[in-house]
Amino acid sequence: MAKKIIITIDGWSSCGKSTLAKQLAKELGYVYVDSGAMYRAITLYFLRNNVDLAEKKEVKAALKNIALEFVFNPNSNNSEILLNDENVEYLIRDMLVAEKVSDVAAIREVREFAVAQQQKLGLKKGIVMDGRDIGTTVFPKAELKIFMTADNAVRVQRRFKELYEKNPNITIEEVKNNLEMRDYIDSHREVSPLRKAEDAIELDNSNITPKEQLQKVLFWANGKIAGK
Ligand code: DC
């Protein structure tokens, strides 16, 4: 049987990390894990329960009441997240969650909670995980690490298109402000800030098609699986 590896995909918001990670997992027969969905689900729980982010005790107590799980939905052909047994995969993509998630993800206790679960999911290898600190903190020994970037204007357009389908009232300005704010908080927080791992390969996808991108990364992955 072929050797199984861990592939990490980190990078800025809306660079197409999850699109690549999903395709890659499918091609390799690996499990795909969207670590951002975990921070988003925690944020949804905090919003619903009015958890005060400045109160460590409240945050810790709330985390004790949160159970996260991924299940594969054959209808959407996607792995979806359950928050205390409720499928919240669509709710967590809401702008209300997007506005708060970077603040929630900057809290040390929240990161410890999420990282421990992410590391468990990788125990058997054969996994593609995307996020911000997967190659640096979650799996520092991963066999293949990718760091994705894309021009700001390209990212804003992509994200706008995605959100506009769900909410035609959304404006380009709102999307741009949210992306810039999240990038700033994600890369300046004290605990596990977004940064490229030294041994990560940088992939700028502003000017390549998703198909070309997948071919490139599959080539790298197959090289690592073959032990090169
Ligand atoms: O990938 P995403 O946009 O769904 O992630 C949502 C937020 O979660 C993002 O603003 C930063 C945070 N995040 C993180 O801090 N660490 C990760 N490994 C994944 C996401």
Short mmCIF file of C-alpha atoms and ligand atoms in Angstrom, two decimals:
data_model
loop_
_atom_site.label_atom_id
_atom_site.label_comp_id
_atom_site.label_asym_id
_atom_site.label_seq_id
_atom_site.Cartn_x
_atom_site.Cartn_y
_atom_site.Cartn_z
CA MET A 1 0.00 0.00 0.00
CA ALA A 2 1.18 3.52 -0.81
CA LYS A 3 2.63 5.55 2.02
CA LYS A 4 0.15 8.07 3.47
CA ILE A 5 1.22 11.61 4.14
CA ILE A 6 -0.10 14.80 5.75
CA ILE A 7 -0.65 17.78 3.44
CA THR A 8 -1.13 21.23 4.94
CA ILE A 9 -2.53 24.21 3.05
CA ASP A 10 -2.24 27.59 4.74
CA GLY A 11 -2.65 31.11 3.45
CA TRP A 12 -4.66 34.31 3.39
CA SER A 13 -8.45 34.38 3.45
CA SER A 14 -10.18 33.53 0.16
CA CYS A 15 -7.14 32.30 -1.73
CA GLY A 16 -8.98 29.15 -2.75
CA LYS A 17 -7.42 26.95 -0.09
CA SER A 18 -10.50 24.84 0.49
CA THR A 19 -11.17 24.34 -3.23
CA LEU A 20 -7.67 23.00 -3.71
CA ALA A 21 -7.70 20.96 -0.51
CA LYS A 22 -11.00 19.27 -1.43
CA GLN A 23 -9.87 18.39 -4.94
CA LEU A 24 -6.56 17.10 -3.69
CA ALA A 25 -8.18 14.91 -1.04
CA LYS A 26 -10.54 13.48 -3.63
CA GLU A 27 -7.74 12.67 -6.08
CA LEU A 28 -5.63 11.00 -3.40
CA GLY A 29 -8.48 9.30 -1.52
CA TYR A 30 -7.55 11.33 1.58
CA VAL A 31 -9.70 12.94 4.28
CA TYR A 32 -10.25 16.68 3.92
CA VAL A 33 -10.48 18.81 7.06
CA ASP A 34 -11.51 22.47 6.99
CA SER A 35 -9.94 23.80 10.20
CA GLY A 36 -11.52 27.23 9.63
CA ALA A 37 -14.95 25.59 9.96
CA MET A 38 -14.02 24.65 13.53
CA TYR A 39 -13.23 28.27 14.45
CA ARG A 40 -16.39 29.38 12.68
CA ALA A 41 -18.56 26.84 14.54
CA ILE A 42 -17.05 27.91 17.87
CA THR A 43 -17.79 31.53 16.92
CA LEU A 44 -21.40 30.64 16.12
CA TYR A 45 -21.76 29.00 19.53
CA PHE A 46 -20.25 32.07 21.24
CA LEU A 47 -22.59 34.43 19.35
CA ARG A 48 -25.67 32.38 20.13
CA ASN A 49 -24.77 32.18 23.81
CA ASN A 50 -23.51 35.76 24.19
CA VAL A 51 -20.11 34.63 25.39
CA ASP A 52 -17.98 37.60 26.40
CA LEU A 53 -14.64 37.13 24.61
CA ALA A 54 -12.82 39.23 27.21
CA GLU A 55 -13.88 36.89 30.04
CA LYS A 56 -11.51 33.90 30.09
CA LYS A 57 -13.71 31.99 32.54
CA GLU A 58 -16.75 32.36 30.30
CA VAL A 59 -14.77 31.29 27.25
CA LYS A 60 -13.37 28.22 29.00
CA ALA A 61 -16.79 27.20 30.35
CA ALA A 62 -18.34 27.61 26.90
CA LEU A 63 -15.66 25.46 25.25
CA LYS A 64 -16.58 22.63 27.63
CA ASN A 65 -20.07 22.62 26.09
CA ILE A 66 -18.88 22.40 22.49
CA ALA A 67 -18.54 19.14 20.58
CA LEU A 68 -17.37 19.36 16.98
CA GLU A 69 -17.50 16.60 14.42
CA PHE A 70 -17.14 16.30 10.65
CA VAL A 71 -19.52 14.10 8.66
CA PHE A 72 -19.48 13.36 4.96
CA ASN A 73 -22.64 14.43 3.13
CA PRO A 74 -23.01 12.42 -0.08
CA ASN A 75 -25.54 14.95 -1.44
CA SER A 76 -23.14 17.87 -1.30
CA ASN A 77 -20.14 15.55 -1.79
CA ASN A 78 -18.57 17.46 1.04
CA SER A 79 -17.44 16.95 4.59
CA GLU A 80 -19.68 19.10 6.81
CA ILE A 81 -19.32 20.27 10.39
CA LEU A 82 -21.62 19.41 13.27
CA LEU A 83 -21.82 21.65 16.33
CA ASN A 84 -23.30 19.60 19.18
CA ASP A 85 -24.90 17.29 16.59
CA GLU A 86 -26.43 20.17 14.58
CA ASN A 87 -25.22 20.57 11.00
CA VAL A 88 -24.02 24.20 10.85
CA GLU A 89 -21.98 23.98 7.64
CA TYR A 90 -24.08 26.68 5.95
CA LEU A 91 -24.78 28.88 8.97
CA ILE A 92 -21.09 29.36 9.68
CA ARG A 93 -20.51 30.98 6.26
CA ASP A 94 -22.69 33.92 7.34
CA MET A 95 -21.21 37.42 7.44
CA LEU A 96 -22.09 37.71 11.16
CA VAL A 97 -19.74 34.82 11.87
CA ALA A 98 -17.09 36.14 9.44
CA GLU A 99 -17.05 39.45 11.31
CA LYS A 100 -16.23 37.82 14.67
CA VAL A 101 -14.26 34.70 13.79
CA SER A 102 -10.79 36.24 13.71
CA ASP A 103 -11.26 37.65 17.22
CA VAL A 104 -12.42 34.26 18.48
CA ALA A 105 -9.56 32.46 16.71
CA ALA A 106 -7.04 34.76 18.40
CA ILE A 107 -7.97 33.48 21.89
CA ARG A 108 -5.35 31.09 23.26
CA GLU A 109 -7.87 28.72 24.91
CA VAL A 110 -9.87 28.48 21.70
CA ARG A 111 -6.76 27.62 19.70
CA GLU A 112 -5.64 24.97 22.19
CA PHE A 113 -9.10 23.40 22.02
CA ALA A 114 -9.17 23.36 18.21
CA VAL A 115 -5.54 22.35 17.64
CA ALA A 116 -5.82 19.30 19.94
CA GLN A 117 -8.76 18.03 17.87
CA GLN A 118 -7.03 18.77 14.58
CA GLN A 119 -3.95 16.82 15.66
CA LYS A 120 -6.12 13.82 16.58
CA LEU A 121 -7.69 13.87 13.12
CA GLY A 122 -4.21 13.59 11.61
CA LEU A 123 -3.03 10.59 13.62
CA LYS A 124 -3.67 8.15 10.81
CA LYS A 125 -2.22 10.47 8.15
CA GLY A 126 -3.85 10.44 4.70
CA ILE A 127 -5.23 13.90 5.40
CA VAL A 128 -5.36 17.31 3.72
CA MET A 129 -6.05 20.15 6.17
CA ASP A 130 -6.38 23.82 5.32
CA GLY A 131 -6.16 26.83 7.62
CA ARG A 132 -3.68 29.42 8.87
CA ASP A 133 -1.33 27.56 11.21
CA ILE A 134 -1.56 23.98 10.01
CA GLY A 135 2.01 23.76 8.66
CA THR A 136 3.49 25.79 11.51
CA THR A 137 1.67 24.64 14.66
CA VAL A 138 -0.75 21.78 14.02
CA PHE A 139 1.48 19.55 11.86
CA PRO A 140 4.99 21.02 11.89
CA LYS A 141 6.32 17.70 10.55
CA ALA A 142 3.85 17.39 7.64
CA GLU A 143 5.41 15.89 4.52
CA LEU A 144 3.97 18.50 2.14
CA LYS A 145 3.22 22.10 3.13
CA ILE A 146 1.70 24.64 0.80
CA PHE A 147 1.31 28.35 1.43
CA MET A 148 -1.24 29.99 -0.85
CA THR A 149 -1.37 33.60 -1.93
CA ALA A 150 -3.30 35.57 -4.56
CA ASP A 151 -3.63 39.25 -5.48
CA ASN A 152 -5.97 41.16 -3.18
CA ALA A 153 -8.27 42.26 -6.00
CA VAL A 154 -8.60 38.67 -7.21
CA ARG A 155 -9.43 37.45 -3.72
CA VAL A 156 -12.06 40.14 -3.15
CA GLN A 157 -13.74 39.32 -6.46
CA ARG A 158 -13.80 35.59 -5.73
CA ARG A 159 -15.22 36.07 -2.26
CA PHE A 160 -17.77 38.61 -3.48
CA LYS A 161 -19.03 36.21 -6.13
CA GLU A 162 -19.40 33.45 -3.53
CA LEU A 163 -21.29 35.64 -1.02
CA TYR A 164 -23.39 37.46 -3.61
CA GLU A 165 -25.02 34.17 -4.62
CA LYS A 166 -26.36 33.85 -1.08
CA ASN A 167 -26.94 37.52 -0.35
CA PRO A 168 -27.41 39.97 -3.28
CA ASN A 169 -27.36 42.93 -0.85
CA ILE A 170 -23.69 42.46 -0.09
CA THR A 171 -21.30 45.11 -1.42
CA ILE A 172 -17.72 44.83 -2.71
CA GLU A 173 -16.65 47.31 -0.01
CA GLU A 174 -18.02 45.11 2.78
CA VAL A 175 -16.26 42.06 1.40
CA LYS A 176 -12.98 43.95 0.94
CA ASN A 177 -13.10 45.39 4.47
CA ASN A 178 -13.85 42.00 6.01
CA LEU A 179 -11.00 40.30 4.13
CA GLU A 180 -8.49 43.00 5.06
CA MET A 181 -9.58 42.96 8.69
CA ARG A 182 -9.32 39.17 8.94
CA ASP A 183 -5.91 39.07 7.24
CA TYR A 184 -4.64 41.72 9.63
CA ILE A 185 -5.91 40.02 12.80
CA ASP A 186 -4.88 36.53 11.60
CA SER A 187 -1.32 37.61 10.85
CA HIS A 188 -0.81 39.86 13.89
CA ARG A 189 -2.26 37.77 16.74
CA GLU A 190 0.04 36.58 19.50
CA VAL A 191 -0.77 32.86 19.32
CA SER A 192 0.10 31.02 16.08
CA PRO A 193 -0.16 33.97 13.68
CA LEU A 194 -0.56 33.26 10.00
CA ARG A 195 2.87 32.89 8.46
CA LYS A 196 4.54 30.71 5.90
CA ALA A 197 6.37 27.73 7.41
CA GLU A 198 10.02 27.75 6.35
CA ASP A 199 9.63 24.49 4.48
CA ALA A 200 6.31 25.39 2.80
CA ILE A 201 6.05 25.82 -0.97
CA GLU A 202 4.48 29.14 -1.95
CA LEU A 203 1.70 28.93 -4.51
CA ASP A 204 0.35 32.14 -6.06
CA ASN A 205 -2.85 31.29 -7.89
CA SER A 206 -3.81 34.75 -9.19
CA ASN A 207 -3.12 33.75 -12.76
CA ILE A 208 -3.48 29.98 -12.98
CA THR A 209 -6.63 27.92 -13.45
CA PRO A 210 -7.86 25.58 -10.69
CA LYS A 211 -7.00 22.68 -13.00
CA GLU A 212 -3.41 23.80 -13.53
CA GLN A 213 -3.08 24.39 -9.81
CA LEU A 214 -4.33 20.90 -8.99
CA GLN A 215 -1.92 19.27 -11.47
CA LYS A 216 1.00 21.14 -9.96
CA VAL A 217 0.16 20.17 -6.38
CA LEU A 218 -0.64 16.56 -7.30
CA PHE A 219 2.81 16.34 -8.83
CA TRP A 220 4.37 17.54 -5.55
CA ALA A 221 2.16 15.24 -3.47
CA ASN A 222 2.90 12.16 -5.55
CA GLY A 223 6.60 12.95 -5.27
CA LYS A 224 6.33 12.98 -1.46
CA ILE A 225 4.21 9.83 -1.40
CA ALA A 226 6.87 8.09 -3.48
CA GLY A 227 9.36 9.28 -0.87
CA LYS A 228 11.29 11.73 -3.07
O1 DC B 1 -10.55 29.61 6.39
P1 DC B 1 -11.71 30.41 6.96
O2 DC B 1 -11.88 31.76 6.31
O3 DC B 1 -12.97 29.64 7.04
O4 DC B 1 -11.26 30.70 8.47
C1 DC B 1 -12.06 31.45 9.32
C2 DC B 1 -11.20 32.16 10.36
O5 DC B 1 -10.65 31.20 11.26
C3 DC B 1 -10.04 32.97 9.82
O6 DC B 1 -10.31 34.35 9.78
C4 DC B 1 -8.91 32.68 10.73
C5 DC B 1 -9.32 31.52 11.56
N1 DC B 1 -8.48 30.33 11.37
C6 DC B 1 -7.36 30.23 12.15
O7 DC B 1 -7.04 31.13 12.90
N2 DC B 1 -6.60 29.10 12.08
C7 DC B 1 -6.92 28.11 11.25
N3 DC B 1 -6.16 27.02 11.22
C8 DC B 1 -8.04 28.22 10.42
C9 DC B 1 -8.81 29.35 10.49
#
